[in-house]
Coordinates of C-alpha atoms and ligand atoms in Angstrom, one line a residue:
M1 CA 18.9 4.6 18.2
S2 CA 16.2 7.2 18.5
R3 CA 12.5 7.4 19.0
A4 CA 9.6 9.0 17.3
I5 CA 6.2 10.3 18.3
V6 CA 3.5 10.2 15.6
L7 CA 0.4 12.4 16.2
A8 CA -2.8 10.9 15.0
A9 CA -5.4 11.7 17.7
G10 CA -7.2 14.4 15.7
K11 CA -10.7 13.8 14.5
G12 CA -10.0 14.2 10.8
T13 CA -13.5 15.7 10.4
R14 CA -12.9 17.0 6.9
M15 CA -12.6 13.4 5.6
K16 CA -16.4 13.0 6.5
S17 CA -15.7 9.4 7.3
A18 CA -16.5 6.8 9.9
Q19 CA -13.0 5.5 9.4
P20 CA -10.1 7.3 11.2
K21 CA -8.2 9.5 8.7
V22 CA -4.8 7.9 9.0
L23 CA -6.3 4.5 8.1
H24 CA -7.6 5.7 4.7
D25 CA -6.1 3.8 1.8
L26 CA -3.3 5.2 -0.3
C27 CA -2.0 2.9 -3.0
G28 CA -3.0 -0.2 -1.1
R29 CA -1.8 0.7 2.4
P30 CA -3.2 2.9 5.2
M31 CA -1.7 6.4 5.2
L32 CA -0.1 5.8 8.6
W33 CA 1.8 2.8 7.2
Y34 CA 3.9 5.1 5.0
V35 CA 4.8 7.4 7.9
L36 CA 5.9 4.5 10.0
E37 CA 7.9 2.9 7.1
A38 CA 9.8 6.1 6.4
L39 CA 10.6 6.6 10.1
R40 CA 11.8 3.0 10.5
A41 CA 13.9 3.4 7.4
T42 CA 15.9 6.1 9.2
G43 CA 16.8 3.7 12.0
I44 CA 14.1 4.8 14.5
D45 CA 13.6 1.8 16.7
E46 CA 10.7 2.9 18.8
I47 CA 7.5 4.7 17.7
L48 CA 4.8 5.9 19.9
V49 CA 1.5 6.8 18.2
V50 CA -0.8 9.3 19.9
C51 CA -4.3 8.3 19.0
N52 CA -7.9 8.6 20.0
A53 CA -10.1 5.9 21.5
E54 CA -11.6 4.9 18.1
L55 CA -8.2 4.5 16.5
E56 CA -6.5 2.6 19.4
P57 CA -8.0 -0.9 18.8
L58 CA -7.2 -0.6 15.1
L59 CA -3.5 0.0 15.5
A60 CA -2.5 -3.6 16.5
P61 CA -1.4 -4.6 12.9
F62 CA 1.2 -1.7 12.8
G63 CA 3.4 -3.1 15.6
V64 CA 3.7 0.3 17.4
R65 CA 3.0 1.4 20.9
C66 CA 0.1 3.8 21.3
V67 CA -1.2 6.2 23.9
V68 CA -4.7 7.6 23.9
Q69 CA -5.1 11.4 24.2
T70 CA -8.5 12.5 25.5
P71 CA -9.6 15.2 25.2
Q72 CA -7.6 16.4 22.2
R73 CA -6.3 19.8 23.4
G74 CA -3.9 20.4 20.5
T75 CA -0.6 19.1 19.1
G76 CA 1.4 20.4 22.1
H77 CA -0.9 18.6 24.4
A78 CA -0.5 15.4 22.3
V79 CA 3.2 15.6 22.8
Q80 CA 2.8 16.1 26.5
V81 CA 0.7 12.9 26.7
A82 CA 3.4 11.1 24.7
L83 CA 6.3 12.3 26.8
A84 CA 4.4 11.2 29.9
A85 CA 4.2 7.7 28.5
L86 CA 7.9 7.6 27.5
E87 CA 10.8 6.8 29.8
P88 CA 13.0 10.0 29.5
R89 CA 16.1 9.6 27.3
D90 CA 18.9 11.9 26.6
E91 CA 18.7 11.8 22.8
T92 CA 16.8 13.0 19.7
V93 CA 13.0 12.5 19.5
V94 CA 11.3 12.9 16.1
V95 CA 7.7 14.3 16.1
A96 CA 5.6 13.8 13.0
Y97 CA 2.0 13.9 12.0
G98 CA 0.2 10.7 10.9
D99 CA -1.5 12.4 7.9
M100 CA 1.7 13.1 5.9
P101 CA 2.2 9.9 3.9
L102 CA 4.4 11.4 1.2
V103 CA 7.2 12.3 3.5
D104 CA 10.2 10.1 2.7
A105 CA 13.0 8.8 4.8
T106 CA 15.4 11.5 3.4
I107 CA 13.4 14.3 5.0
F108 CA 13.4 12.5 8.4
E109 CA 17.1 11.9 8.1
D110 CA 17.9 15.5 7.2
V111 CA 15.9 16.9 10.1
Q112 CA 17.5 14.5 12.6
A113 CA 21.0 15.4 11.4
T114 CA 20.5 19.1 12.5
V115 CA 20.0 18.5 16.2
D116 CA 23.0 19.0 18.3
A117 CA 22.3 19.8 21.9
D118 CA 25.9 20.3 22.8
A119 CA 26.2 22.9 20.2
G120 CA 23.0 24.5 21.4
T121 CA 20.6 23.3 18.6
A122 CA 17.6 21.8 20.4
L123 CA 15.3 21.6 17.4
G124 CA 15.4 21.0 13.7
L125 CA 12.1 21.5 11.8
V126 CA 11.2 21.0 8.2
T127 CA 9.9 24.0 6.4
A128 CA 8.5 24.4 2.9
R129 CA 8.1 27.3 0.5
M130 CA 4.7 27.0 -1.1
P131 CA 2.3 29.1 -3.1
L132 CA -0.2 31.3 -1.2
P133 CA -2.9 31.1 0.0
S134 CA -2.0 28.5 2.6
S135 CA -3.3 27.8 6.1
F136 CA 0.0 26.3 7.2
G137 CA 1.8 27.8 10.2
R138 CA 4.3 30.6 9.1
V139 CA 8.0 30.3 9.9
V140 CA 9.3 33.6 11.3
R141 CA 13.1 33.6 10.8
N142 CA 16.0 35.4 12.3
E143 CA 18.3 34.8 9.3
A144 CA 19.5 31.2 9.4
T145 CA 17.5 30.2 12.5
V146 CA 13.8 30.2 13.4
K147 CA 12.5 32.7 15.8
K148 CA 8.9 31.5 16.1
I149 CA 6.1 29.8 14.3
V150 CA 2.8 31.6 14.0
E151 CA -0.3 29.6 13.3
F152 CA -2.3 31.0 10.4
R153 CA -5.3 31.8 12.5
D154 CA -3.1 33.8 14.9
A155 CA -1.0 35.5 12.2
T156 CA -1.0 39.2 11.3
T157 CA -1.5 40.2 7.7
A158 CA 2.3 40.7 7.4
E159 CA 3.0 37.2 8.8
R160 CA 0.4 35.7 6.5
A161 CA 2.5 37.0 3.6
I162 CA 5.4 34.8 4.6
E163 CA 5.9 32.0 2.1
E164 CA 7.9 29.7 4.3
M165 CA 5.6 27.2 6.1
N166 CA 6.0 24.9 9.0
A167 CA 5.7 21.4 7.5
G168 CA 5.0 19.7 10.8
I169 CA 8.1 17.5 11.1
Y170 CA 10.4 18.0 14.0
A171 CA 13.5 16.6 15.6
F172 CA 13.9 17.7 19.2
D173 CA 16.6 17.2 21.7
E174 CA 14.4 15.4 24.2
R175 CA 15.9 17.0 27.3
A176 CA 15.2 20.5 26.0
L177 CA 11.7 19.5 24.8
R178 CA 10.8 18.2 28.2
A179 CA 12.1 21.4 29.8
V180 CA 9.7 23.6 27.8
I181 CA 6.7 21.4 27.0
G182 CA 5.0 22.2 30.3
Q183 CA 5.0 25.9 29.6
L184 CA 2.6 25.8 26.7
T185 CA -0.6 27.8 27.1
D186 CA -3.9 27.9 25.2
K187 CA -4.1 31.6 24.8
N188 CA -4.5 31.6 21.0
A189 CA -7.2 31.7 18.3
Q190 CA -8.0 28.0 18.6
G191 CA -7.7 27.7 22.4
E192 CA -5.3 24.8 22.0
L193 CA -1.8 23.9 23.2
Y194 CA 0.3 24.4 20.1
L195 CA 3.4 22.2 19.7
T196 CA 4.7 25.1 17.5
D197 CA 4.9 27.3 20.5
T198 CA 7.9 25.2 21.7
V199 CA 9.9 27.1 19.1
S200 CA 9.7 30.5 20.8
L201 CA 10.1 28.8 24.3
L202 CA 13.3 27.1 23.2
V203 CA 14.6 30.3 21.6
A204 CA 13.9 32.2 24.9
A205 CA 15.9 29.5 26.7
S206 CA 18.8 30.4 24.4
Y207 CA 18.6 27.3 22.2
R208 CA 18.9 27.4 18.5
V209 CA 16.1 26.2 16.2
V210 CA 17.3 25.3 12.7
P211 CA 15.0 25.1 9.6
V212 CA 15.4 22.3 7.1
L213 CA 13.9 23.4 3.8
A214 CA 12.0 20.6 2.0
V215 CA 13.1 20.2 -1.6
D216 CA 9.6 19.6 -2.8
Y217 CA 6.7 21.2 -0.9
R218 CA 4.2 18.8 -2.3
L219 CA 5.7 16.0 -0.2
V220 CA 4.7 17.7 3.1
L221 CA 1.2 18.8 2.1
G222 CA -0.6 16.2 4.2
V223 CA -4.0 14.9 3.7
N224 CA -7.0 16.6 5.2
D225 CA -9.9 15.7 2.9
R226 CA -10.7 13.3 0.1
A227 CA -9.5 15.7 -2.7
E228 CA -6.0 15.9 -1.0
L229 CA -6.1 12.1 -0.6
A230 CA -6.5 11.7 -4.4
T231 CA -3.7 14.1 -5.0
A232 CA -1.5 12.2 -2.5
C233 CA -2.4 8.9 -4.2
A234 CA -1.4 10.2 -7.6
T235 CA 1.9 11.5 -6.3
M236 CA 2.7 8.2 -4.5
N237 CA 1.7 6.2 -7.5
E238 CA 3.9 8.3 -9.7
R239 CA 6.8 7.7 -7.3
L240 CA 6.2 3.9 -7.4
C241 CA 6.0 3.8 -11.2
R242 CA 9.2 5.8 -11.5
E243 CA 11.1 3.4 -9.2
H244 CA 10.1 0.5 -11.5
M245 CA 10.9 2.3 -14.6
R246 CA 14.4 3.1 -13.2
N247 CA 14.8 -0.6 -12.5
G248 CA 14.2 -1.5 -16.2
V249 CA 10.4 -1.9 -16.4
T250 CA 8.5 -0.2 -19.3
I251 CA 5.3 1.4 -18.1
V252 CA 3.5 2.6 -21.1
D253 CA 1.2 5.0 -19.2
P254 CA 2.1 5.7 -15.6
A255 CA -1.0 7.7 -15.2
T256 CA -3.3 4.7 -15.6
T257 CA -1.0 2.1 -14.0
Y258 CA -1.7 1.5 -10.3
L259 CA 1.0 0.0 -8.2
E260 CA 1.4 -0.8 -4.5
P261 CA 4.5 -0.4 -2.5
E262 CA 5.8 -4.0 -2.1
V263 CA 5.3 -5.2 -5.7
I264 CA 8.4 -6.6 -7.5
I265 CA 8.5 -6.5 -11.3
G266 CA 11.4 -8.1 -13.3
A267 CA 13.5 -6.2 -15.8
D268 CA 12.3 -5.8 -19.3
S269 CA 8.7 -6.4 -18.3
I270 CA 6.1 -4.2 -20.1
V271 CA 3.1 -2.9 -18.2
R272 CA 0.4 -1.6 -20.6
P273 CA -2.3 1.0 -19.6
N274 CA -5.2 0.6 -17.2
T275 CA -3.5 -2.1 -15.1
S276 CA -3.2 -2.5 -11.4
I277 CA -0.6 -4.7 -9.6
G278 CA -0.9 -5.0 -5.9
G279 CA -0.4 -6.9 -2.7
A280 CA 2.7 -9.1 -2.6
S281 CA 2.9 -9.6 -6.3
V282 CA 6.2 -10.8 -7.7
L283 CA 6.6 -10.7 -11.5
G284 CA 9.5 -12.3 -13.3
E285 CA 11.5 -10.8 -16.2
R286 CA 10.1 -9.9 -19.6
T287 CA 6.5 -10.3 -18.4
R288 CA 3.9 -8.5 -20.4
I289 CA 0.9 -7.3 -18.4
G290 CA -2.2 -5.4 -19.6
P291 CA -3.8 -3.5 -21.0
N292 CA -6.7 -3.7 -18.5
A293 CA -5.3 -6.3 -16.1
R294 CA -5.6 -6.6 -12.3
L295 CA -3.1 -8.6 -10.4
Y296 CA -3.1 -9.0 -6.6
N297 CA -0.7 -11.3 -4.8
A298 CA 0.2 -12.8 -8.2
R299 CA 3.5 -14.7 -8.6
L300 CA 4.5 -14.8 -12.3
G301 CA 7.5 -16.5 -13.8
D302 CA 9.6 -15.1 -16.6
D303 CA 8.0 -14.3 -19.9
V304 CA 4.4 -14.6 -18.7
I305 CA 1.7 -12.7 -20.6
V306 CA -1.5 -11.5 -18.9
T307 CA -3.8 -9.4 -21.0
E308 CA -7.3 -8.0 -20.1
S309 CA -7.5 -10.4 -17.1
V310 CA -7.8 -10.7 -13.4
V311 CA -5.2 -12.7 -11.4
L312 CA -5.7 -13.0 -7.7
D313 CA -3.6 -15.0 -5.2
S314 CA -2.2 -17.2 -7.9
A315 CA 1.1 -18.4 -9.2
I316 CA 1.8 -18.7 -12.9
G317 CA 4.8 -20.5 -14.4
A318 CA 7.2 -19.2 -17.1
R319 CA 6.0 -18.5 -20.6
S320 CA 2.3 -19.1 -19.7
R321 CA -0.3 -16.9 -21.3
V322 CA -3.5 -15.7 -19.6
G323 CA -6.3 -13.8 -21.3
P324 CA -7.8 -11.9 -22.8
F325 CA -10.8 -11.9 -20.4
A326 CA -9.7 -14.7 -18.0
H327 CA -10.2 -14.8 -14.2
L328 CA -7.8 -16.6 -11.9
R329 CA -9.8 -16.3 -8.8
G330 CA -7.4 -17.4 -6.1
G331 CA -5.4 -20.4 -4.8
N332 CA -4.1 -21.4 -8.2
E333 CA -0.8 -22.9 -9.1
L334 CA -0.1 -22.9 -12.8
G335 CA 3.0 -24.6 -14.3
S336 CA 4.9 -23.3 -17.2
D337 CA 3.6 -22.9 -20.8
V338 CA 0.0 -23.0 -19.6
H339 CA -2.6 -21.3 -21.8
I340 CA -5.7 -19.8 -20.2
G341 CA -7.8 -18.2 -22.8
D342 CA -10.9 -16.0 -23.0
F343 CA -13.8 -16.4 -20.5
V344 CA -12.0 -19.1 -18.5
E345 CA -12.3 -19.0 -14.7
V346 CA -9.9 -20.9 -12.6
K347 CA -10.2 -21.3 -8.8
N348 CA -8.1 -23.2 -6.3
S349 CA -6.6 -25.4 -9.0
R350 CA -3.3 -26.9 -9.9
L351 CA -2.5 -27.0 -13.6
A352 CA 0.7 -28.7 -14.6
N353 CA 3.1 -27.6 -17.4
G354 CA 1.5 -27.3 -20.8
V355 CA -2.1 -27.4 -19.8
K356 CA -4.4 -25.6 -22.2
A357 CA -7.9 -24.2 -21.5
N358 CA -8.3 -21.8 -24.3
H359 CA -12.0 -20.9 -24.3
H360 CA -15.0 -20.6 -22.0
A361 CA -14.4 -22.9 -19.1
Y362 CA -14.7 -23.2 -15.3
L363 CA -12.0 -25.1 -13.5
G364 CA -12.6 -25.1 -9.7
D365 CA -10.8 -27.4 -7.2
A366 CA -9.1 -29.2 -10.0
T367 CA -5.8 -30.9 -10.4
I368 CA -4.8 -31.3 -14.0
G369 CA -1.7 -33.2 -15.4
E370 CA 0.8 -32.1 -18.0
N371 CA -0.2 -31.3 -21.5
T372 CA -3.9 -31.9 -20.9
N373 CA -6.3 -30.0 -23.2
I374 CA -9.5 -28.7 -21.8
G375 CA -12.1 -28.1 -24.5
A376 CA -14.3 -25.0 -24.8
G377 CA -17.3 -25.0 -22.5
T378 CA -15.8 -27.5 -20.0
I379 CA -17.2 -27.2 -16.4
T380 CA -15.9 -28.8 -13.3
C381 CA -19.1 -29.2 -11.4
N382 CA -17.4 -28.9 -8.0
Y383 CA -20.3 -27.9 -5.9
D384 CA -23.1 -30.3 -5.1
G385 CA -25.1 -27.8 -3.1
V386 CA -23.4 -28.7 0.2
N387 CA -19.7 -29.5 -0.4
K388 CA -17.0 -28.4 -2.8
N389 CA -15.5 -31.5 -4.4
A390 CA -12.3 -32.1 -6.2
T391 CA -11.7 -33.0 -9.9
T392 CA -8.5 -34.8 -10.8
I393 CA -7.5 -35.1 -14.4
G394 CA -4.3 -36.9 -15.5
R395 CA -1.7 -36.0 -18.1
D396 CA -2.2 -35.9 -21.8
V397 CA -6.0 -36.0 -21.4
F398 CA -8.4 -34.6 -24.0
I399 CA -11.5 -33.1 -22.5
G400 CA -14.0 -32.6 -25.4
S401 CA -16.0 -29.4 -25.8
N402 CA -18.9 -28.8 -23.4
S403 CA -18.0 -31.6 -21.0
S404 CA -19.3 -31.5 -17.5
L405 CA -17.1 -33.2 -14.9
V406 CA -19.2 -33.9 -11.9
A407 CA -16.9 -33.9 -8.9
P408 CA -15.6 -35.8 -7.0
V409 CA -14.3 -37.5 -10.1
T410 CA -10.9 -38.7 -11.5
I411 CA -10.0 -39.0 -15.1
G412 CA -6.9 -41.1 -15.8
D413 CA -3.9 -40.3 -17.9
G414 CA -4.4 -40.3 -21.7
A415 CA -8.2 -40.6 -21.4
S416 CA -10.6 -38.5 -23.5
T417 CA -14.2 -37.3 -23.4
G418 CA -16.4 -36.6 -26.4
A419 CA -18.2 -33.4 -27.0
G420 CA -21.1 -32.9 -24.5
T421 CA -20.1 -35.7 -22.2
V422 CA -21.4 -35.7 -18.6
V423 CA -18.8 -37.5 -16.5
I424 CA -20.3 -38.8 -13.2
R425 CA -17.9 -41.7 -12.5
D426 CA -14.2 -42.1 -12.7
V427 CA -12.6 -42.7 -16.1
A428 CA -9.8 -45.1 -16.4
A429 CA -6.4 -44.2 -17.9
G430 CA -6.6 -44.3 -21.7
D431 CA -10.3 -44.9 -21.8
R432 CA -12.7 -42.9 -24.1
V433 CA -16.1 -41.9 -22.8
V434 CA -19.1 -40.1 -24.5
G435 CA -22.7 -39.2 -23.7
N436 CA -24.8 -38.4 -20.7
P437 CA -24.1 -40.1 -18.4
A438 CA -20.7 -40.9 -19.8
R439 CA -20.1 -44.5 -21.1
S440 CA -16.9 -46.0 -22.4
I441 CA -16.4 -46.6 -26.1
G442 CA -13.1 -48.3 -25.3
A443 CA -9.6 -47.2 -25.5
K444 CA -8.3 -45.7 -28.8
K445 CA -6.6 -48.4 -30.8
A446 CA -2.9 -47.9 -31.3
A447 CA -2.1 -46.8 -34.8
T448 CA -0.9 -49.7 -37.0
Ligands
UD1_1 C1 -0.2 21.8 12.2 C2 0.8 22.9 12.7 C3 1.0 23.9 11.6 C4 1.6 23.2 10.4 C5 0.6 22.1 9.9 C6 1.2 21.3 8.8 C7 0.3 23.0 15.1 C8 -0.3 23.8 16.2 N1 0.2 23.5 13.9 O1 -1.5 22.5 11.9 O2 2.0 24.8 12.1 O3 1.8 24.1 9.3 O4 0.3 21.2 11.0 O5 0.4 20.3 8.3 O6 0.9 22.0 15.4 N2 -3.4 16.0 16.7 C9 -3.4 15.2 17.8 N3 -3.9 15.8 18.9 C10 -4.5 17.0 19.0 C11 -4.5 17.7 17.8 C12 -3.9 17.2 16.7 O7 -2.9 14.1 17.8 O8 -5.0 17.4 20.0 C13 -2.8 15.4 15.5 C14 -3.7 15.3 14.3 O9 -4.3 14.0 14.3 C15 -2.8 15.5 13.1 C16 -1.7 16.4 13.6 O10 -1.7 16.3 15.0 O11 -2.3 14.3 12.6 C17 -1.8 17.8 13.2 O12 -3.0 18.4 13.7 P1 -3.9 19.4 12.8 O13 -5.0 19.8 13.6 O14 -4.1 18.8 11.4 O15 -2.8 20.6 12.7 P2 -2.9 21.7 11.6 O16 -3.9 22.7 11.9 O17 -2.9 21.2 10.3
CA2 CA1 -3.2 19.0 9.2

């Protein structure tokens, strides 16, 4: 098992933000989350984040140790602070920057695989060929090994012409790193302790430093400002869409489909344009989502259809249809074969199999039995100005158009309300009520 140090103490000034850079959102997760996930995926069991005082209290949700670096005297200083906080071990330690969310586990694996202290390789570092101009540190090679890294601001014109960059991902033999880390100086253009100077120090101590060329330079670009954040978001989103398409999901337009990392979509589902699916959403097979849909923490059974609608924190059973223009606001459990039509809002409600509310309705804090039909314009008046009250409607009930159900109220199985009824008292099973306030006109006579 190996350890990793993630550097995130820098100010991130170019974001022009009150929020620490590594916590900025990228496809529904903080940037730092991706770095930690990728490291953990390679079997790294302990991660130490070097942070500043503002970031420290915000790191609790990430389940990592952190150490505060003040003042921030450069990346080399950050690693000195980290090593001082870590019990020395005789193994590989990965060092990465917290603002590189697109780096995947493969890159971390490849770089770790190069370190072999017994064979004299004390450091593997990721490099990338990228178009100039670039302000990345330049990799000065000695054929197959690295001789030194020169920071852009310290580089000569000839060095600035080098197209191989230091990506900022390192796997060190910890013992060798500890042996040289104290020798860093700040005699450079930025007056900082550069982590990159460990390269020439290790080479001087007769170690080998091996470059690992990244296949795609865009994955190591990092995020320094909001424009780069948008570019990174697009790349990540493209990656997420591609994974789902490989798994048998049709995404009509990946450029306008916005996914988050832990979303699950069943095979043969179709996602139409301008749709976002996020949180812990789990969609069954053959679902049809969009266009213009927003799903967050949505659990959908097989063959569910959601068009032009919003579904938040809700479960929807198989073959149900939602939309166009419906809003499932949260806390809903819908059975199978439920129909929610246009301009229907549902909140904190349980709708059994086969319930239909096809037009213009508000169902809040309601429990509705099987095959009940909710007419257009029905309102559960769940709020009396102080409390939220429940409405319970039985099975096979017919709620007439424009009914107001003043909660708390219960309507029994098989009952019905006429158009425009205002129900202020419970309605018995099988009874028919009309008017304002509702009065009984007696149960429907059985057909003779
Ligand atoms: C660094 C590399 C450069 C490389 C580039 C890749 C050094 C000296 N240079 O430059 O060779 O091409 O990354 O993106 O390492 N940080 C701290 N404490 C500090 C300073 C920085 O934790 O005192 C953190 C920052 O929060 C950031 C990371 O280290 O996450 C990199 O720092 P940054 O200033 O962005 O380095 P670059 O100039 O980009
Ligand atoms: Ca940077």
